[in-house]
Coordinates of C-alpha atoms in Angstrom, one line a residue:
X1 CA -4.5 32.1 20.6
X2 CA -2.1 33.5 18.2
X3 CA -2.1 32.5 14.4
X4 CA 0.5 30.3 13.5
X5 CA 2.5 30.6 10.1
X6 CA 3.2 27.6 8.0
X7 CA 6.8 28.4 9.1
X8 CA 6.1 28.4 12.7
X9 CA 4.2 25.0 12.4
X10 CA 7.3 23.5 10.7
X11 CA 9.9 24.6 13.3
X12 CA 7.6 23.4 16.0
X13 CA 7.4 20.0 14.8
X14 CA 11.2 20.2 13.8
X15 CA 11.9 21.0 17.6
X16 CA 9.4 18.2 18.7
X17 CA 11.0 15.4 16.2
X18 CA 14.2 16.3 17.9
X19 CA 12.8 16.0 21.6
X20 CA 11.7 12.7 20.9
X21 CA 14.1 11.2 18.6
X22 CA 16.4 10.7 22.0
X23 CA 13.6 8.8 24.3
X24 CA 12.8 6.5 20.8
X25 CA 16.4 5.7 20.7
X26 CA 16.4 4.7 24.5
X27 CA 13.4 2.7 24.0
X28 CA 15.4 0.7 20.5
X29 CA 18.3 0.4 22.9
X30 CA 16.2 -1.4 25.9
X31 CA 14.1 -3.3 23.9
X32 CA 17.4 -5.2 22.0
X33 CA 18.9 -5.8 25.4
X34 CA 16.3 -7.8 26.7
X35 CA 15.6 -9.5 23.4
X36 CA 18.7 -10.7 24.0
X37 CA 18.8 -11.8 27.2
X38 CA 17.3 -15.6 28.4
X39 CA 13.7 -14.9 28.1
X40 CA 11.7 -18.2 28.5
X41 CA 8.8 -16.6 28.7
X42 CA 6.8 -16.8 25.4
X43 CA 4.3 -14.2 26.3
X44 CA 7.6 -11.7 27.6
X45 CA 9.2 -12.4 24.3
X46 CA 5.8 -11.9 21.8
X47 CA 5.4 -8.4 24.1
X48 CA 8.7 -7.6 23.1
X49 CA 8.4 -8.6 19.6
X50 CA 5.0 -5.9 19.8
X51 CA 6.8 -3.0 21.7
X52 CA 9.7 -3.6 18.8
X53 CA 7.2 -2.9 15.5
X54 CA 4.7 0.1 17.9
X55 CA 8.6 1.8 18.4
X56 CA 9.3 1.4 14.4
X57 CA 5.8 2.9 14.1
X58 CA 6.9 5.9 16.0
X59 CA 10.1 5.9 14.3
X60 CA 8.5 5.9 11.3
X61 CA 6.6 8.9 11.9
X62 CA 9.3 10.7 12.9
X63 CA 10.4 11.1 9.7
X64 CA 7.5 11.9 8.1
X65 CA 7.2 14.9 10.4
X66 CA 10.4 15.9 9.6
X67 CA 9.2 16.0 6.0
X68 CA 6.8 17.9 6.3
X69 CA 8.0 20.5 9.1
X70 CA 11.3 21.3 6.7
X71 CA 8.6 21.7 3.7
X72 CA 6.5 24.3 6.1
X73 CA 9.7 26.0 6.6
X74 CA 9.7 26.0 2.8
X75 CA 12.9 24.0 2.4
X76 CA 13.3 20.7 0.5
X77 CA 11.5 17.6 2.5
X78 CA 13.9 16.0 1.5
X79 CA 16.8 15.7 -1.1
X80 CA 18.4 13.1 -3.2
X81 CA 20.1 12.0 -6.2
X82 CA 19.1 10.2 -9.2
X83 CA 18.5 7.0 -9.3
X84 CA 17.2 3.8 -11.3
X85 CA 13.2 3.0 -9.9
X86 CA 13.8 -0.4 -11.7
X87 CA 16.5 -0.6 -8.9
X88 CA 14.8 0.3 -6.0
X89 CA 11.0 -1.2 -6.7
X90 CA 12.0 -4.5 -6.1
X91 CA 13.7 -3.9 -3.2
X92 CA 11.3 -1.8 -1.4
X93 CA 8.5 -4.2 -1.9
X94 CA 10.7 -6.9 0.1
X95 CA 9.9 -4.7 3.1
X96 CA 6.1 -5.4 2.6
X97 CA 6.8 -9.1 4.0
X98 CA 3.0 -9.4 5.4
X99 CA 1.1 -7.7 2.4
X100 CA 1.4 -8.7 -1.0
X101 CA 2.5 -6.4 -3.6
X102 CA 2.5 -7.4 -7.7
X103 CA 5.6 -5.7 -9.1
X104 CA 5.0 -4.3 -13.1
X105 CA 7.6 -2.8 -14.6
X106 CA 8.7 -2.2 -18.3
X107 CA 11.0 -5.3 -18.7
X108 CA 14.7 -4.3 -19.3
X109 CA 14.2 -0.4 -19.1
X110 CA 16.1 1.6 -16.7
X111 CA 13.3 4.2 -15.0
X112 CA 15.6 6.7 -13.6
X113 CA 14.7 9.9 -11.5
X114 CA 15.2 13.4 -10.1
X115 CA 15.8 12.7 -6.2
X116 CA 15.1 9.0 -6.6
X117 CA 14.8 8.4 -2.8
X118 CA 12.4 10.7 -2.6
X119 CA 10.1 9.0 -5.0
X120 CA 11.1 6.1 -3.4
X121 CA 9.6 7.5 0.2
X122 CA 6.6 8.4 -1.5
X123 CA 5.7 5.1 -2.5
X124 CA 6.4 3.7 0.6
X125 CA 3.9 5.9 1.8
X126 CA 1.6 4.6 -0.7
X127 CA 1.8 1.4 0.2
X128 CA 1.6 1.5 3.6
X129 CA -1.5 3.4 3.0
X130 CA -2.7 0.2 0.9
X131 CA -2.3 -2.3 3.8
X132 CA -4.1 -0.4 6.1
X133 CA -7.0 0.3 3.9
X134 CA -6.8 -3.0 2.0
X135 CA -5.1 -5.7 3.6
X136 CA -6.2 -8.6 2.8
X137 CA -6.4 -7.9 -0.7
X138 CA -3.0 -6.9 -1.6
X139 CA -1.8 -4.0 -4.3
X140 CA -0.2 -3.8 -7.7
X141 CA 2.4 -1.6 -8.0
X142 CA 3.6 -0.3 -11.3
X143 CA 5.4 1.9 -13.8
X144 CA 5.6 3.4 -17.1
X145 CA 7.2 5.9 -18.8
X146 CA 5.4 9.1 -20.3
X147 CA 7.7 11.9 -22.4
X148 CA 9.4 13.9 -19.6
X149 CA 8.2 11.4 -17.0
X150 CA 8.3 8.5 -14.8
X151 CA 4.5 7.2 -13.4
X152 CA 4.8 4.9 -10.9
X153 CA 0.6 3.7 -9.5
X154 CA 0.0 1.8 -6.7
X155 CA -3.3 0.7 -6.8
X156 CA -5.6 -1.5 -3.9
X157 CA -8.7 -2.8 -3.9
X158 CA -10.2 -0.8 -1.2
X159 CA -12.2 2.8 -1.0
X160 CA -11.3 4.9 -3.3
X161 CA -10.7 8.7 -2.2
X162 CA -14.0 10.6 -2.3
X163 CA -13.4 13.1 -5.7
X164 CA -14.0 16.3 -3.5
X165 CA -11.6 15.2 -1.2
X166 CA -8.6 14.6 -3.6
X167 CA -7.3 18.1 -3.5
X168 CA -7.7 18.6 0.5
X169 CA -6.2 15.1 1.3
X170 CA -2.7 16.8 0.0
X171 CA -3.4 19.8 2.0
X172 CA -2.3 20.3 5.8
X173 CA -5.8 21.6 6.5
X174 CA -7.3 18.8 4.8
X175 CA -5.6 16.0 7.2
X176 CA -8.9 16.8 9.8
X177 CA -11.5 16.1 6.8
X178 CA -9.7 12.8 5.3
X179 CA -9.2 11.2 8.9
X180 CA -13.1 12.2 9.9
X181 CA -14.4 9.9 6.8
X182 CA -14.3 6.0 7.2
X183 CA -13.2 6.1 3.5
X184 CA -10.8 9.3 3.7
X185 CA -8.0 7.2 3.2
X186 CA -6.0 9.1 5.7
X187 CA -2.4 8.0 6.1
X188 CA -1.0 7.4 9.0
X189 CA 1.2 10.3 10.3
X190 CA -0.9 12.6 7.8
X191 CA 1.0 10.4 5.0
X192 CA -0.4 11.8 2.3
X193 CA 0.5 15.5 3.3
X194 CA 4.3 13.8 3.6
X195 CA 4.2 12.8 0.2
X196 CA 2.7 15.6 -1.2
X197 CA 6.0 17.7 0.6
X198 CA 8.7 14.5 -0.7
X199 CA 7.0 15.4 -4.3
X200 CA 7.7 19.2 -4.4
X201 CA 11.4 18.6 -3.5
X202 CA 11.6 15.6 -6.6
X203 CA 10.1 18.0 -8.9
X204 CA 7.2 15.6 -8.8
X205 CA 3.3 15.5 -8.1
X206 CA 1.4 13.1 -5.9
X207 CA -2.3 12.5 -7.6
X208 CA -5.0 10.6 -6.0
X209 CA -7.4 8.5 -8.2
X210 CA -9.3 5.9 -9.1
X211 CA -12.8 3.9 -8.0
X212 CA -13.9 1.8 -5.2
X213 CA -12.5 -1.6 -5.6
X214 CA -9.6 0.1 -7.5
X215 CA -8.0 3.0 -5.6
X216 CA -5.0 4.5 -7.4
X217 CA -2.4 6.7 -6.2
X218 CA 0.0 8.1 -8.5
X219 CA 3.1 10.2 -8.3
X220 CA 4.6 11.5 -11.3
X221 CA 8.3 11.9 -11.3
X222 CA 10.8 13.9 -13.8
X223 CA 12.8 11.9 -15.6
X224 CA 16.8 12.0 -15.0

């Protein structure tokens, strides 16, 4: 088999977000109808309920491939204007409705951003990453402000990533090593790669840290 360039791999997975964009909107549209027809059936409707969040899973990873296939193609993964973190925190948190998330933030300081959605996307991935790895335990997110920058940590209480697999978890070769280890803390939809692309567009860095018990993962953002 032929070697494949970074570019290649990004147009490839451009092409296949595209292709399957159109069948995940059929499914959306399907699944509304017949939640909103007379169905008595309580086992019907909980099936529905469960093909509705697997179809915002795929959804979901969707985009992240399309983050990362633009960044192989060596454009932005995404782009953005600045914005006010102290803003947007709170309300992305509110999406977290079954995992609970402690909000700390500098009281009365605006913490505004290069390409704030972008930041924004890259905490979601954080936290997402936190409910699968640490469910039942919950996650405190926070922020502070440091010269230049904006750190915003969100940190669980489950494994922490291994220290010779913090480099290689932002990699796209590492995605292979990080899913193979029970405490790789791979991200669903290689997450972590996502963010890693979402930071270089911000002008940002993604850092993974911490110990078992009291994973961190950190993404520093340029102020605005």
């Amino acid at each position: 088999m032929s070697d494949l360039h970074g570019v290649d791999v990004g147009k490839l997975l451009g092409l296949l977000v595209h292709d399957l964009r159109n069948p995940a909107a059929t499914f959306g549209a399907n699944i509304e109808f017949l939640q909103d027809t007379d169905v008595d059936d309580t086992d019907a409707r909980e099936a529905l309920e469960d093909l509705g969040l697997a179809l915002d899973d795929v959804k979901r990873g969707l985009e992240l491939m399309s983050y990362i296939g633009r960044w192989l193609m060596g454009e932005p993964a995404s782009v953005g204007s600045d914005g006010d973190l102290a803003v947007s925190l709170p309300t992305l948190i509110e999406a977290f409705t079954d995992f609970a998330v402690e909000l700390d933030l500098p009281a009365d300081t605006a913490l505004r951003v290069a390409n704030a959605s972008a930041i924004v996307e890259i905490v979601r991935i954080f936290l997402a990453n936190a409910k699968h790895h640490a469910r039942h335990a919950g996650a405190v997110l926070r922020a502070r402000m440091e010269a230049e920058h904006v750190v915003v940590e969100c940190e669980d209480h489950g494994p922490a990533l291994p220290v010779e697999l913090r480099s290689a978890a932002l990699t796209l070769a590492g995605q292979g090593a990080i899913k193979a280890r029970p405490n790789g803390r791979y991200a669903q939809f290689a997450g972590l790669l996502a963010a890693h692309a979402l930071a270089e567009s911000a002008d940002a860095r993604v850092e993974c840290d911490g110990e078992d018990g009291a994973a961190v993962f950190r993404v520093i953002a340029r102020r605005a």
